[in-house]
Structures are given as structure tokens and as C-alpha cells.
């Protein structure tokens, strides 16, 4: 047994490698650079974790997502492997301790964000470590044409000069040909061996349906396929609404989004995993770490953000290899709405500047200060205070986050969560006795229709605005309701936090990154275009469209997508066509062109039927290419 397989068995308790894993591991162990393009679920992390365990020294893993790093570190620790993550938000003095642990504590894995590599002193410390492998996860982040560009990734190539003999392994689950080129060049990979698994998922039928009444279409699909399903929606509000609607139709349904408390998230996820609920209605927060093999249907009810996300989310169907469906429902208004909303919410340089300045004012950060400071942050409150549109502001802050200027945690543990613990009848009685509270209470009930059934994340700024009161008045009413045991509520300090990774430099900070802003906006426009192309292109197999997007040009028609199905003639029509052909041939011999002229049908269908009749020996073809009946 190979050493790699022994390690796999010992720590991961698997008996075999998945396709390509072994080859990638061998390449890395032989000291060469490698580039692995493996779709999600292809077992990317094994490819660097196993070789790192074989060689002495440690593996440096560059990863863009805090959640991903924490997940992997916890996973390694549960296998008794020493691993550590240097994420954003850790203060410099703690960082020194952690790096000391690394150097002297026999650690096998050091995870860090690309932004950390930009600090000279961290790079100096890393140079002293005994590194046996450098893995770059989500390598597409290095490309401005990737869907997650992070400029700090461009600095990773510096590691090559410090560790010229250490193999590099770049990994990604999604890379268009253009992105692939960037990865190899910008990470300075040296003659990397490329490993690529096809993106083809032969058991998934990709369906695009135009539906005015999407809920009705969903009902039909779920009735026909009463197995585990995921419905993806774009916002949190729709999660509850659609799930409630499905329940009212008799489906067992639950929902999931980032604004729920951990307790509710776990509970709902469990319901679905254990199949006590057939359907889970979710935002794209639902995904990481889900391993359910028998998902029959994944339905998108709005346009996905980009093809990469769509492929990944749709790909949660049919992991067990059985036939499954990835359905995208679209309506004509969708694309218009997407284009409008989208263009409106792209931040330009001036807006970015304004948001950055106001963030500094909001947190009272003086010029030249602010580094490593962490603040509680309520996006809604911030936007109301400075009269900024929420989505556009969110995009601007997200951009600053991607550029490494600040780190925004997106946990959005809502500021307050509450639930009514009396019936709606009793609420009405309370209102008749306390008319002063009416506006606020009605605003709550209208905004949060589910507040009777469950603990609901609550936005006091929003309710204040809707009821024309101040936030303080809203909170006073909540206190009163709590005291009278009408509601149950828990409050927390923030719904997100911001950590500033750089000192405040206003113009300089923004002009340094603004050159990327236009590119990013271009990219976002291109992404929307790709999604619309997938939806609207009616003359190509849907599976082919997806594969072409990821650079696989010569795929065959899949035979099961909405295009392929629509193209296939129905058997009833074929029968009647074959009867008509026989009737015509009873009178005279005819060429296929004659037949096509007399029968109003496509040549594809005609040839298909003629071949059937020939095979059944009902007709024969003569030397002059005319058909006759066989007696
Ligand atoms: Zn097809």
C-alpha cells in the first residue's frame, strides 16, 4: 500500500482516493507544481492535506474565507492533526503567539488569508518556518476575471521567491479558460501539471422554464418529485414566505438563511437532513458543508448571481448519481428587473469614497488611525443615518472587504430577535387597550408575518422608519411588551462587525483600490450577461451551455435538459407521422425531400421516423434514393 493511502486510511478512514486525488498527490510529492480544477465535492483538501502529512515540515494554506478556514482547521483537529488559522480580526500580539506555536509546536497546517501575507513582519516569520507545501485554495481569486477577485492574491507569488524549491498547488472548483491562464501566470506556477475533472454531471437534467406563476410551477414539480428538494431564493424574506406557502399546500417545508439564530438554523437544517421536511427554502447562505446525497431537485426561483454559483448550487442535486433536476424558473420581468436593480446598485468611485469617509466618521476614526480596530456595525442604521441606499452601500463595503481594507463579518446575528407568545386575538385586545402602541405593533406584524410561530430577527431601525417613530420609542414598546409577557425577546449588540485592517488615509486608500472598481463592475455586468445567456439561449443544450462556460467546448447534447427534451419528438406524433408516410408510399415511391414537402415536419424528425421504418423493414430505399413500401 502506498504511503499516501496509508495516511488516508489512518486519518480520514477512507479506503480509496477519489478520481485524480492520487495523481495530484504524487505530483506534489515529486516536488512539482500542480493546478487542480476539481468541481465542488471533488475532495480538494485531501490533495494537499495528505502529502503534507507524509513529508516533514508543515503546509501553508492560503484561503480567502474565514469560515472555510475555521471549518478545515476544526476538521483537521478532530483527526488529531495540529492545525492553526490566522484569520482577520486577530490582534498583532496574539498573532505573534500563534506564529511561535507554529514554529515550535510541531504544527502541520498553517491557514492564512492572502491579506496576512501582505504584512512584511508576518512574511518574515513565515520565511523561518519549515514549509513542505504551499496550497492556494480558491485560486480563481487571483484573477480579475474570476467571480471573487481579491487583489491580495496577486502577492502570493512573492512566496515563490522565498520558497523556490517548495511545490505549489493551486486549487479551484471553477475556472473559465481566461481565469485559468491568470492563475498560472499570476501565481507564478512553474510548469504546473494540470489536473482537470470535467464539469459534466450526466445525471443532472438542467431545466429552464419560463413561468409567470412560479409558485404554481414549483407545486407541480414538487408533487411529481416528492423527494428531498432545495429551493434557492435571493432574499431572506422570500424564504419564509415561500416556505409558508408550500406548507399551506400540504408540503413539509422549512427554510434557512443567514439572519436566523444558530439554534433555528441547526433545527431547520436537521429537519431537512432527516427528511422530516421534503423542502428547504434557502438563500445562498445554505450550502457550505451540506452533504446530502439524495437531493432530487434544486430549484432557483430568481436569477442566480453568476454561473459559478449556479453550477455549485444546482450541483447539490443528484450526488448519489441518480437522475436529478436543476430547475431555473424565469419570467420575462426577471431580466429587466435584474438589469435595473443591478446597474443601480453598482458603486462608483465617488460613492465608494463617500461610504469610506462616513464609516470613519461613524466610528470616529481619526486620520492615520483605525488599524486592527473592531466595531459593531448595523448596516441599516448606518444607511439611514447618512441617507445611503442599503444594497449599494453593502456592495461598496463588500468591495472594501475584498480589497482587504476592512473585514466585514457577515454573521448578521440580528440585533434583536423576538417572538409573540400570545395569540393574535389577544394581541388585538391589547391594542384596543393600548392604542398608543398600535403603529409600532402593526409595523412589526406586517414586516414579520412569522413572528407568531418563531423567533424572528428584528430590525428596530426599520420598524422605527415604517411606524414613523424613533428607534428608542420602538425599543421602549418592546420592553413593555416583554414585561407584560406578550413577547419573548433577546437582544445582542450588533448585526455585523467591521475590523479596519489599515490606517485611515482617505483619498490615498480609495484611489489605490478604485482602479479595481471599474474592472469589478465590468465583471459583474459580464456575469449577468452570462446568466441571461444561459436562460435565454433557446437553441442550445443547457448542459452544453454550462460546460462551454467552463471552457469545455466539445460536449454532446445531454439528451435530458429542457432544450433536449423539447427537441425530442413525442412518441404520439411519431406514430402519426409514420402512418402518414406509409399512406403516401402506398400510392407512389417518394424521396425524403418529396416526403418533407408533403408532410409538414422537420427533417430531423422525418429522418428519425424513416430510419425506424427501415429498421422494422416496413419500407425500403432504392438505388435512386426513393422509398417504397416493403410487401
Ligand atoms: Zn441537453
mmCIF file of N, CA, C and O in Angstrom, residues 380 384 443 447-448 459-467 471:
data_model
loop_
_atom_site.group_PDB
_atom_site.id
_atom_site.type_symbol
_atom_site.label_atom_id
_atom_site.label_comp_id
_atom_site.label_asym_id
_atom_site.label_seq_id
_atom_site.Cartn_x
_atom_site.Cartn_y
_atom_site.Cartn_z
ATOM 1 N N UNK A 380 -28.143 48.854 8.470
ATOM 2 C CA UNK A 380 -29.352 49.661 8.281
ATOM 3 C C UNK A 380 -29.248 51.011 8.978
ATOM 4 O O UNK A 380 -29.612 52.042 8.436
ATOM 5 N N UNK A 384 -29.382 54.659 7.174
ATOM 6 C CA UNK A 384 -30.413 55.651 7.497
ATOM 7 C C UNK A 384 -29.755 56.955 7.931
ATOM 8 O O UNK A 384 -30.133 58.042 7.495
ATOM 9 N N UNK A 443 -46.668 47.669 12.542
ATOM 10 C CA UNK A 443 -45.480 47.632 11.662
ATOM 11 C C UNK A 443 -44.713 46.327 11.865
ATOM 12 O O UNK A 443 -44.247 45.707 10.912
ATOM 13 N N UNK A 447 -44.347 43.507 8.984
ATOM 14 C CA UNK A 447 -42.993 43.245 8.465
ATOM 15 C C UNK A 447 -42.566 41.805 8.690
ATOM 16 O O UNK A 447 -41.846 41.230 7.890
ATOM 17 N N UNK A 448 -43.022 41.244 9.811
ATOM 18 C CA UNK A 448 -42.570 39.890 10.160
ATOM 19 C C UNK A 448 -43.767 38.969 10.331
ATOM 20 O O UNK A 448 -44.173 38.676 11.444
ATOM 21 N N UNK A 459 -35.323 44.162 13.165
ATOM 22 C CA UNK A 459 -34.529 45.344 12.843
ATOM 23 C C UNK A 459 -35.255 46.587 13.356
ATOM 24 O O UNK A 459 -36.226 47.040 12.755
ATOM 25 N N UNK A 460 -34.782 47.105 14.474
ATOM 26 C CA UNK A 460 -35.524 48.192 15.131
ATOM 27 C C UNK A 460 -35.519 49.469 14.288
ATOM 28 O O UNK A 460 -36.501 50.214 14.276
ATOM 29 N N UNK A 461 -34.421 49.685 13.531
ATOM 30 C CA UNK A 461 -34.360 50.892 12.701
ATOM 31 C C UNK A 461 -35.439 50.855 11.620
ATOM 32 O O UNK A 461 -36.096 51.863 11.320
ATOM 33 N N UNK A 462 -35.630 49.685 11.069
ATOM 34 C CA UNK A 462 -36.622 49.514 10.009
ATOM 35 C C UNK A 462 -38.036 49.755 10.548
ATOM 36 O O UNK A 462 -38.843 50.467 9.940
ATOM 37 N N UNK A 463 -38.312 49.188 11.715
ATOM 38 C CA UNK A 463 -39.654 49.348 12.294
ATOM 39 C C UNK A 463 -39.877 50.818 12.677
ATOM 40 O O UNK A 463 -40.967 51.366 12.496
ATOM 41 N N UNK A 464 -38.829 51.464 13.177
ATOM 42 C CA UNK A 464 -38.945 52.885 13.512
ATOM 43 C C UNK A 464 -39.333 53.682 12.273
ATOM 44 O O UNK A 464 -40.224 54.545 12.319
ATOM 45 N N UNK A 465 -38.702 53.369 11.171
ATOM 46 C CA UNK A 465 -38.977 54.087 9.935
ATOM 47 C C UNK A 465 -40.397 53.819 9.459
ATOM 48 O O UNK A 465 -41.139 54.733 9.101
ATOM 49 N N UNK A 466 -40.780 52.543 9.498
ATOM 50 C CA UNK A 466 -42.103 52.170 8.997
ATOM 51 C C UNK A 466 -43.228 52.741 9.849
ATOM 52 O O UNK A 466 -44.318 52.996 9.349
ATOM 53 N N UNK A 467 -42.994 52.904 11.168
ATOM 54 C CA UNK A 467 -44.072 53.387 12.026
ATOM 55 C C UNK A 467 -43.919 54.876 12.338
ATOM 56 O O UNK A 467 -44.653 55.425 13.146
ATOM 57 N N UNK A 471 -36.214 55.056 16.969
ATOM 58 C CA UNK A 471 -35.794 53.713 17.357
ATOM 59 C C UNK A 471 -35.992 53.503 18.860
ATOM 60 O O UNK A 471 -36.347 52.429 19.320
#
